[in-house]
Coordinates of C-alpha atoms in Angstrom, one line a residue:
M6 CA 41.2 -12.9 -34.5
V7 CA 40.5 -11.4 -38.1
T8 CA 40.7 -7.3 -38.5
K9 CA 39.9 -5.4 -41.5
R10 CA 43.5 -4.5 -41.0
F11 CA 46.0 -6.3 -40.9
S12 CA 49.4 -4.0 -41.9
S13 CA 48.2 -1.8 -39.2
W14 CA 50.1 -4.5 -36.5
A15 CA 52.2 -7.8 -36.2
R16 CA 52.7 -9.8 -34.0
D17 CA 55.0 -11.9 -33.2
G18 CA 53.5 -14.7 -30.8
R19 CA 54.7 -12.6 -27.0
R20 CA 54.7 -9.0 -28.0
V21 CA 52.5 -6.6 -30.2
R22 CA 53.9 -3.8 -32.4
V23 CA 52.4 -0.9 -34.1
V24 CA 53.4 -1.3 -37.6
D25 CA 52.0 1.5 -39.3
F26 CA 48.3 3.3 -38.2
E27 CA 47.4 5.8 -40.6
D28 CA 50.4 6.5 -42.4
C29 CA 51.0 9.8 -41.3
G30 CA 53.5 10.0 -39.8
P31 CA 54.7 9.0 -36.0
S32 CA 52.7 10.1 -33.3
E33 CA 52.2 9.6 -29.6
R34 CA 52.8 5.8 -28.8
A35 CA 49.5 5.6 -26.3
F36 CA 47.1 7.3 -28.3
E37 CA 47.9 5.3 -31.4
L38 CA 47.0 1.9 -29.4
A39 CA 44.5 3.5 -28.0
I40 CA 42.3 3.9 -31.7
L41 CA 43.6 0.1 -32.6
V42 CA 42.1 -1.4 -29.2
E43 CA 39.1 0.8 -30.5
H44 CA 38.8 -0.6 -34.3
L45 CA 40.1 -4.2 -32.8
S46 CA 37.4 -4.7 -30.6
A47 CA 34.7 -3.0 -32.9
W48 CA 36.3 -6.0 -36.1
S49 CA 36.8 -9.0 -34.2
D50 CA 34.6 -11.3 -34.9
A51 CA 35.4 -12.5 -31.0
Q52 CA 35.5 -10.5 -28.1
L53 CA 39.0 -9.1 -27.7
D54 CA 40.6 -9.6 -24.3
A55 CA 42.2 -6.0 -24.0
D56 CA 44.6 -6.3 -21.2
A57 CA 46.3 -9.5 -22.9
F58 CA 47.0 -7.5 -25.8
V59 CA 47.9 -4.2 -24.4
A60 CA 50.2 -5.9 -22.0
G61 CA 52.3 -7.3 -25.1
F62 CA 53.7 -3.6 -26.0
E63 CA 55.3 -2.7 -22.7
L64 CA 53.6 0.1 -21.7
A65 CA 55.5 2.4 -19.3
A66 CA 53.6 3.2 -16.3
A67 CA 52.5 7.0 -17.7
E68 CA 51.6 5.2 -21.3
R69 CA 49.6 3.5 -19.2
A70 CA 47.6 5.8 -17.7
R71 CA 46.7 7.5 -20.7
L72 CA 45.5 4.8 -22.8
A73 CA 43.4 4.1 -19.8
Q74 CA 42.0 8.1 -20.6
F75 CA 41.2 7.6 -24.4
P76 CA 37.4 6.1 -24.3
R77 CA 36.2 9.4 -22.6
L78 CA 38.2 10.6 -25.4
A79 CA 36.2 8.5 -28.1
A80 CA 33.2 8.8 -26.3
L81 CA 33.1 12.4 -26.4
F82 CA 34.6 12.5 -29.9
W83 CA 31.9 10.2 -31.0
M84 CA 29.3 12.2 -28.9
L85 CA 30.6 15.5 -31.1
Q86 CA 29.7 13.4 -34.6
L87 CA 26.6 12.2 -33.6
R88 CA 24.9 14.8 -33.6
P89 CA 21.2 14.6 -34.8
A90 CA 21.7 16.8 -37.9
S91 CA 25.1 14.7 -38.7
R92 CA 25.4 12.4 -41.5
A93 CA 27.2 9.8 -38.9
S94 CA 24.1 9.7 -36.5
R95 CA 22.2 9.0 -39.7
R96 CA 25.1 6.1 -40.2
N97 CA 24.7 4.7 -36.3
P98 CA 21.8 2.6 -34.8
P99 CA 19.2 4.6 -33.4
G100 CA 20.7 4.6 -29.6
T101 CA 24.1 5.1 -30.2
L102 CA 24.0 8.6 -29.0
P103 CA 23.3 8.1 -25.7
R104 CA 25.6 4.3 -25.3
Q105 CA 28.3 7.2 -26.3
A106 CA 27.1 9.2 -22.9
E107 CA 27.4 5.8 -20.6
R108 CA 31.1 5.2 -22.1
L109 CA 32.1 9.1 -21.2
L110 CA 30.2 8.8 -17.3
Q111 CA 31.5 5.4 -16.8
P112 CA 34.4 5.1 -18.2
G113 CA 36.3 1.3 -18.6
L114 CA 39.6 0.4 -20.8
V115 CA 37.3 -1.5 -23.6
P116 CA 33.8 -0.4 -23.7
P117 CA 31.9 -3.4 -25.3
P118 CA 31.3 -2.5 -29.1
Y119 CA 28.5 -1.3 -29.8
G120 CA 26.4 -2.0 -32.8
P121 CA 23.1 -3.3 -34.2
G122 CA 21.5 -5.8 -31.1
N123 CA 24.0 -5.0 -28.3
R124 CA 21.7 -3.1 -26.0
H125 CA 19.8 -6.2 -26.0
V126 CA 22.4 -8.1 -24.7
S127 CA 22.6 -6.4 -21.9
C128 CA 23.1 -9.2 -19.4
A129 CA 24.6 -11.7 -21.7
T130 CA 27.2 -9.2 -22.8
T131 CA 29.0 -9.1 -19.3
E132 CA 28.6 -13.6 -19.8
V133 CA 30.3 -13.6 -23.1
M134 CA 33.4 -11.6 -21.5
A135 CA 33.8 -12.7 -18.3
Q136 CA 34.8 -16.6 -20.2
Q137 CA 37.9 -16.3 -23.0
P138 CA 38.3 -19.2 -24.9
G139 CA 41.3 -20.3 -22.9
G140 CA 39.4 -20.1 -19.8
E141 CA 40.9 -17.3 -18.2
P142 CA 38.4 -15.0 -16.3
A143 CA 38.5 -11.7 -19.0
P144 CA 37.7 -8.3 -17.2
A145 CA 34.3 -7.4 -16.9
P146 CA 33.1 -4.8 -19.4
A147 CA 32.1 -0.9 -18.7
E148 CA 28.3 -1.8 -18.5
A149 CA 29.2 -3.5 -14.9
G150 CA 30.5 -0.5 -13.6
E151 CA 31.4 0.9 -10.6
A152 CA 27.5 0.9 -9.8
A153 CA 26.4 -2.4 -11.0
R154 CA 29.1 -4.0 -8.5
D155 CA 27.6 -1.7 -5.3
S156 CA 24.1 -2.9 -6.7
H157 CA 21.9 -6.1 -5.0
D158 CA 19.4 -8.5 -6.6
L159 CA 16.6 -6.1 -7.7
L160 CA 14.4 -9.9 -8.0
G161 CA 16.3 -11.8 -5.5
S162 CA 13.0 -12.1 -3.2
V163 CA 10.9 -12.5 -6.6
P164 CA 9.2 -16.5 -6.6
G165 CA 11.1 -18.6 -9.1
A166 CA 14.7 -16.1 -9.6
S167 CA 16.5 -18.7 -8.1
G168 CA 18.0 -19.5 -11.8
P169 CA 18.9 -23.0 -13.4
A170 CA 18.6 -26.0 -11.0
G171 CA 20.5 -27.4 -13.5
S172 CA 22.8 -29.8 -11.2
E173 CA 19.5 -30.9 -9.7
S174 CA 17.9 -31.9 -13.3
L175 CA 20.5 -33.5 -14.4
T176 CA 20.6 -36.2 -11.0
T177 CA 16.9 -36.7 -11.4
V178 CA 17.9 -37.6 -15.0
L179 CA 20.5 -39.6 -14.4
V180 CA 18.6 -41.8 -12.3
A181 CA 15.8 -42.3 -14.4
F182 CA 18.6 -43.2 -17.4
G183 CA 20.3 -46.4 -15.3
V184 CA 16.9 -46.9 -13.5
N185 CA 15.1 -48.1 -17.0
V186 CA 18.1 -49.7 -18.3
L187 CA 18.0 -52.1 -15.6
I188 CA 14.7 -52.7 -15.9
A189 CA 14.0 -52.7 -19.8
V190 CA 16.8 -55.2 -19.2
A191 CA 14.2 -57.2 -17.2
K192 CA 11.1 -56.9 -18.5
T193 CA 13.0 -58.1 -22.2
A194 CA 13.4 -61.3 -20.3
A195 CA 10.4 -61.5 -18.4
A196 CA 8.9 -60.9 -22.1
V197 CA 10.8 -63.4 -24.2
I198 CA 10.3 -66.0 -21.5
T199 CA 6.4 -65.8 -20.0
Q200 CA 5.1 -64.8 -23.8
S201 CA 3.1 -61.8 -21.9
A202 CA 1.6 -58.9 -24.7
S203 CA 1.3 -57.3 -21.3
L204 CA 5.3 -57.5 -20.8
V205 CA 5.7 -57.4 -23.9
A206 CA 4.1 -53.7 -24.4
E207 CA 5.6 -52.6 -20.6
A208 CA 9.8 -53.8 -22.4
A209 CA 9.1 -51.5 -25.2
H210 CA 7.7 -48.8 -22.4
S211 CA 11.1 -49.2 -20.7
W212 CA 12.9 -49.1 -23.3
A213 CA 11.6 -46.3 -25.3
D214 CA 11.6 -44.2 -21.8
A215 CA 15.9 -45.2 -21.1
G216 CA 16.3 -43.6 -24.9
N217 CA 14.6 -40.6 -23.9
E218 CA 16.8 -40.2 -21.6
I219 CA 19.5 -39.6 -23.9
F220 CA 17.9 -36.7 -25.0
L221 CA 16.8 -35.3 -22.3
L222 CA 20.9 -35.3 -21.4
V223 CA 21.9 -33.7 -24.2
A224 CA 18.5 -31.1 -23.8
D225 CA 20.1 -30.3 -20.1
R226 CA 23.9 -30.1 -22.0
R227 CA 23.0 -28.1 -24.7
S228 CA 20.3 -25.5 -22.7
R229 CA 23.2 -24.5 -20.5
R230 CA 25.4 -23.1 -23.2
P231 CA 26.5 -19.5 -22.1
P232 CA 25.3 -16.5 -24.6
D233 CA 27.5 -15.7 -27.4
R234 CA 25.8 -13.0 -30.6
A235 CA 24.3 -15.0 -32.4
H236 CA 21.7 -16.0 -29.2
P237 CA 22.0 -13.0 -26.9
F238 CA 19.5 -14.6 -24.3
G239 CA 21.8 -17.9 -24.2
H240 CA 20.7 -21.3 -25.5
G241 CA 18.0 -22.4 -23.0
R242 CA 15.0 -23.0 -25.6
E243 CA 17.0 -26.1 -27.0
A244 CA 15.8 -27.5 -23.7
Y245 CA 12.5 -27.6 -25.5
V246 CA 13.6 -29.2 -28.2
W247 CA 15.4 -32.0 -27.6
S248 CA 12.6 -32.8 -24.9
L249 CA 10.2 -32.7 -28.3
F250 CA 12.2 -35.5 -29.3
A251 CA 12.1 -37.5 -26.9
A252 CA 8.3 -37.0 -25.9
V253 CA 8.0 -38.2 -29.8
G254 CA 10.1 -40.9 -29.3
L255 CA 7.9 -42.1 -26.1
F256 CA 3.8 -41.5 -28.5
V257 CA 6.0 -43.8 -31.4
A258 CA 8.2 -46.6 -28.8
G259 CA 6.3 -46.7 -26.6
A260 CA 2.4 -46.4 -27.9
A261 CA 2.5 -47.4 -30.3
V262 CA 4.6 -50.8 -29.7
S263 CA 2.6 -51.5 -27.7
V264 CA -0.9 -50.9 -29.0
T265 CA 0.2 -52.9 -32.3
H266 CA 1.3 -55.3 -29.9
G267 CA -2.1 -55.8 -28.0
V268 CA -3.9 -55.9 -31.6
Q269 CA -1.7 -58.7 -32.8
E270 CA -2.3 -60.4 -29.5
L271 CA -5.7 -60.0 -30.0
M272 CA -6.0 -61.6 -33.9
H273 CA -3.5 -63.8 -32.0
P274 CA -4.1 -65.1 -28.9
E275 CA -1.0 -67.5 -27.4
P276 CA -1.0 -68.4 -23.4
A277 CA 1.6 -67.6 -21.4
E278 CA 3.5 -69.2 -19.4
N279 CA 5.9 -69.1 -16.5
F280 CA 3.5 -66.7 -14.4
G281 CA 6.6 -66.7 -11.7
V282 CA 9.2 -64.5 -13.2
G283 CA 6.3 -62.2 -14.5
Y284 CA 5.5 -61.0 -11.1
I285 CA 9.1 -61.0 -9.8
V286 CA 10.3 -59.3 -12.7
L287 CA 7.3 -56.6 -12.2
A288 CA 7.4 -56.4 -8.5
V289 CA 11.7 -55.6 -8.9
S290 CA 10.2 -52.8 -11.8
F291 CA 7.5 -51.2 -9.3
V292 CA 10.3 -51.1 -6.6
L293 CA 12.9 -49.2 -9.1
E294 CA 10.3 -46.7 -10.6
T295 CA 9.5 -45.4 -7.9
V296 CA 13.2 -44.8 -6.8
S297 CA 13.3 -42.3 -9.7
F298 CA 9.9 -41.2 -9.1
L299 CA 11.1 -40.1 -6.0
Q300 CA 14.1 -38.5 -6.8
S301 CA 11.5 -36.2 -9.2
V302 CA 9.3 -35.8 -6.4
R303 CA 12.1 -34.2 -4.2
Q304 CA 13.0 -32.1 -6.9
A305 CA 9.7 -31.3 -7.9
K306 CA 8.2 -30.1 -5.1
P307 CA 10.4 -27.6 -3.0
E308 CA 9.8 -25.9 -6.6
A309 CA 6.5 -26.3 -6.0
E310 CA 6.4 -25.3 -2.4
S311 CA 8.6 -21.7 -3.5
M312 CA 5.9 -21.4 -6.4
Q313 CA 2.6 -22.2 -4.0
R314 CA 1.6 -24.5 -6.7
D315 CA 0.4 -28.5 -5.6
L316 CA 2.7 -30.9 -7.3
I317 CA 0.9 -32.2 -10.4
E318 CA 0.3 -28.7 -11.4
H319 CA 3.7 -27.3 -10.8
V320 CA 5.6 -30.5 -13.0
L321 CA 2.1 -29.0 -15.5
A322 CA 3.7 -25.7 -15.2
T323 CA 7.7 -25.8 -14.7
S324 CA 9.9 -24.0 -17.9
D325 CA 12.0 -27.1 -17.0
P326 CA 11.2 -30.4 -19.1
T327 CA 13.2 -32.6 -18.1
L328 CA 11.8 -32.8 -14.8
R329 CA 8.5 -33.1 -15.7
A330 CA 9.6 -35.7 -18.4
V331 CA 11.4 -38.1 -16.0
F332 CA 8.4 -36.9 -13.3
A333 CA 5.6 -37.9 -16.6
E334 CA 6.7 -40.9 -17.3
D335 CA 7.7 -42.4 -14.2
S336 CA 4.2 -41.9 -13.3
A337 CA 3.3 -43.7 -16.1
A338 CA 5.6 -46.4 -15.3
L339 CA 3.7 -46.5 -12.0
I340 CA 0.6 -47.3 -13.3
G341 CA 2.0 -49.4 -16.3
L342 CA 3.2 -51.9 -13.7
V343 CA -0.1 -52.5 -12.6
I344 CA -1.7 -52.3 -15.2
A345 CA 0.6 -55.1 -16.6
A346 CA 0.2 -56.9 -13.5
A347 CA -3.2 -57.1 -13.0
G348 CA -3.6 -58.5 -17.1
L349 CA -1.1 -61.0 -16.5
G350 CA -3.4 -61.9 -13.0
L351 CA -6.0 -62.4 -14.8
H352 CA -4.2 -65.1 -17.9
Q353 CA -3.0 -66.8 -14.8
L354 CA -6.4 -67.6 -13.6
T355 CA -8.9 -67.1 -16.1
G356 CA -6.2 -69.5 -19.1
N357 CA -7.4 -67.1 -21.4
P358 CA -4.6 -63.8 -23.2
V359 CA -7.5 -61.8 -24.2
P360 CA -6.9 -60.1 -20.5
D361 CA -3.2 -59.5 -21.3
A362 CA -3.2 -58.2 -24.5
V363 CA -6.4 -55.4 -23.1
G364 CA -3.2 -54.8 -20.8
S365 CA -1.0 -53.9 -23.7
I366 CA -3.5 -52.0 -25.7
L367 CA -4.1 -49.9 -22.1
I368 CA -0.5 -49.4 -21.6
G369 CA 0.2 -48.4 -24.8
A370 CA -3.1 -45.9 -24.5
L371 CA -1.5 -45.0 -21.1
L372 CA 1.7 -43.6 -22.7
A373 CA 0.3 -41.9 -25.6
V374 CA -1.7 -39.8 -23.2
V375 CA 1.8 -38.7 -21.5
A376 CA 3.7 -38.9 -25.0
V377 CA 0.6 -35.7 -26.0
I378 CA 0.8 -34.1 -23.0
L379 CA 4.5 -33.8 -23.4
I380 CA 4.5 -32.9 -26.6
N381 CA 2.4 -30.5 -26.2
R382 CA 3.9 -28.5 -23.1
N383 CA 6.9 -28.1 -24.9
R384 CA 5.5 -26.5 -28.1
R385 CA 3.7 -24.1 -25.8
F386 CA 7.7 -23.1 -24.3
I387 CA 8.9 -23.2 -27.8
V388 CA 6.9 -20.8 -29.2
G389 CA 7.2 -18.3 -26.3
Q390 CA 5.2 -18.2 -23.0
E391 CA 5.5 -15.8 -20.7
A392 CA 6.1 -16.4 -16.7
D393 CA 3.2 -17.4 -13.7
P394 CA 1.5 -14.6 -13.5
R395 CA 2.8 -14.8 -9.6
V396 CA 5.6 -14.0 -11.0
R397 CA 5.1 -11.4 -13.0
K398 CA 3.2 -9.5 -10.2
A399 CA 6.6 -9.8 -8.3
V400 CA 8.8 -8.6 -11.5
I401 CA 6.1 -5.3 -10.5
Q402 CA 6.0 -4.7 -7.2
A403 CA 10.5 -5.5 -6.8
L404 CA 10.4 -2.6 -9.5
L405 CA 8.0 0.4 -8.2
A406 CA 9.9 -0.2 -5.2
E407 CA 13.4 0.8 -6.8
P408 CA 13.7 5.2 -5.3
E409 CA 14.6 5.6 -8.9
V410 CA 11.4 3.4 -10.9
A411 CA 8.2 5.8 -10.9
R412 CA 6.0 3.8 -12.5
V413 CA 5.9 0.5 -15.2
T414 CA 3.6 0.5 -17.9
Y415 CA 4.8 -2.3 -20.1
L416 CA 6.4 -6.0 -18.8
R417 CA 7.0 -9.1 -21.1
L418 CA 8.8 -11.7 -19.1
E419 CA 9.3 -15.0 -21.6
I420 CA 10.7 -18.4 -21.2
V421 CA 13.9 -18.4 -22.7
G422 CA 15.1 -21.7 -20.6
P423 CA 14.5 -23.9 -17.9
R424 CA 13.9 -21.5 -14.9
M425 CA 15.7 -18.0 -16.9
V426 CA 13.3 -15.9 -18.7
S427 CA 13.9 -11.9 -20.3
V428 CA 12.7 -9.0 -19.1
I429 CA 11.2 -6.2 -21.8
G430 CA 9.5 -3.3 -20.0
D431 CA 8.8 0.5 -19.9
V432 CA 9.1 2.3 -17.0
D433 CA 9.0 5.8 -15.8
L434 CA 11.8 7.2 -14.6
S435 CA 12.0 9.4 -11.2
G436 CA 13.5 13.2 -11.6
N437 CA 13.6 15.0 -15.1
D438 CA 17.0 13.9 -16.5
T439 CA 18.6 14.7 -19.2
E440 CA 18.3 11.9 -21.7
S441 CA 21.4 10.8 -21.6
R442 CA 21.5 10.7 -17.7
L443 CA 18.1 9.2 -18.5
A444 CA 19.5 6.4 -20.6
V445 CA 23.0 6.0 -17.7
R446 CA 19.9 5.0 -15.3
L447 CA 18.1 2.4 -17.3
R448 CA 21.3 1.0 -18.1
A449 CA 21.9 0.7 -13.9
L450 CA 18.4 -0.6 -13.5
E451 CA 19.1 -3.5 -16.3
A452 CA 22.7 -4.6 -14.6
R453 CA 20.6 -4.7 -11.1
I454 CA 17.7 -6.5 -12.6
C455 CA 20.2 -9.2 -14.5
E456 CA 21.9 -9.8 -11.4
S457 CA 19.5 -12.4 -10.7
P458 CA 20.2 -15.6 -11.8
A459 CA 17.3 -16.6 -14.1
V460 CA 17.8 -13.3 -16.2
A461 CA 19.0 -13.9 -18.9
G462 CA 18.5 -10.6 -20.6
A463 CA 16.7 -7.6 -19.9
V464 CA 15.8 -4.4 -22.1
L465 CA 14.3 -0.9 -20.8
S466 CA 12.7 1.8 -22.5
L467 CA 11.4 5.1 -21.1
S468 CA 6.9 5.6 -20.9
A469 CA 5.2 8.0 -22.3
P470 CA 3.6 10.0 -20.8
D471 CA -0.2 8.6 -21.7
E472 CA 1.1 5.0 -21.1
P473 CA -1.5 3.7 -18.8
T474 CA 0.1 2.4 -15.1
L475 CA 0.8 -1.8 -14.8
M476 CA -1.4 -2.5 -11.1
V477 CA -0.4 -5.1 -9.0

């Protein structure tokens, strides 16, 4: 922990002692400690575990009770200081006054410190504070107060709002990786034995797929890192970056090598031999590739049904790049095996190596098409893509079904990771509450939206009276 006032407190590794906080003589210990906790929570580079910190002072029950009341006093003090005409109001970010009002109405021991951008991490803040570096759970922030605990998942009925399916995607990638390594070794041996151009192309294809699975494993791992201050919506987009690397690898190591070898074989044809070995390896490879392909279909089919899409449409549209990559690569592998078998068979029947070389070129062209499709899809998600219109419609309906919401005038659901979206919108709340009370109601609505495991963050603002209502 880094603070600006090391002289204000001392710690011997077990207990904390206030040394001299304001240099103005002794005062009530609970008050001084509350001030210190407030300042540390704002100055710290990491989230402050307030309960663990305060426990080091061995406070009496009466002191702890007074300490717990301090956030109300602090919020009231800052509300007075932050009146619109004051200098403090001009120095603080917009929305500080409503935030202090929320703290006054929903007090906690250590509310999250207000600062630039804090309003935009209404979901992520809970996730960051829920786990301390040592692995121990931390107290929930004030934003997740009693109202939030009594709420329900507002988007529970929205299609695709089931959240990340990380374990199933990981299984799909691991199955594909194991299959591709076995097949790559077998095809390489068969290519050396038979001298078949099509088998050389297939070996390059399988090695490229095996290497790509490593990129996909990295994508799955890094995209599931928890949110932090620099990435309030999490690291989900890393999945698209690493999947883009995998697609480029497929293009270079698979397509380019296959086409180049096929062209060289046309220019300098060499007869193949030991055709039986090639057929056996291709048949075994077809069985193994089918196993990997069925695993990706098993994962994609229920998701497609929940989104009311056919299988191919869902694979192209899904926000999970690992599922799309494995499905596309396995599909291309099965087609490539048929092409390789046809080229090898025509080579044996005619004694001419040209069909075998043409098969290698066709396999390379197939891989190039698949790679370009994957590159384009990952590019679109990296740049920023809105959620499916059906999801958008369902979210608007879910919001309008809430008694709090009179109308929705703006809504953007942007995909920020595999099966994860950020929610930004403008709503008109029912009733005629004061500004501070409206801010509290907005935060409570954001918290309810964030209860959906598919929501990385939610930011709501009040609608202007002249803004048109979104129709569903």
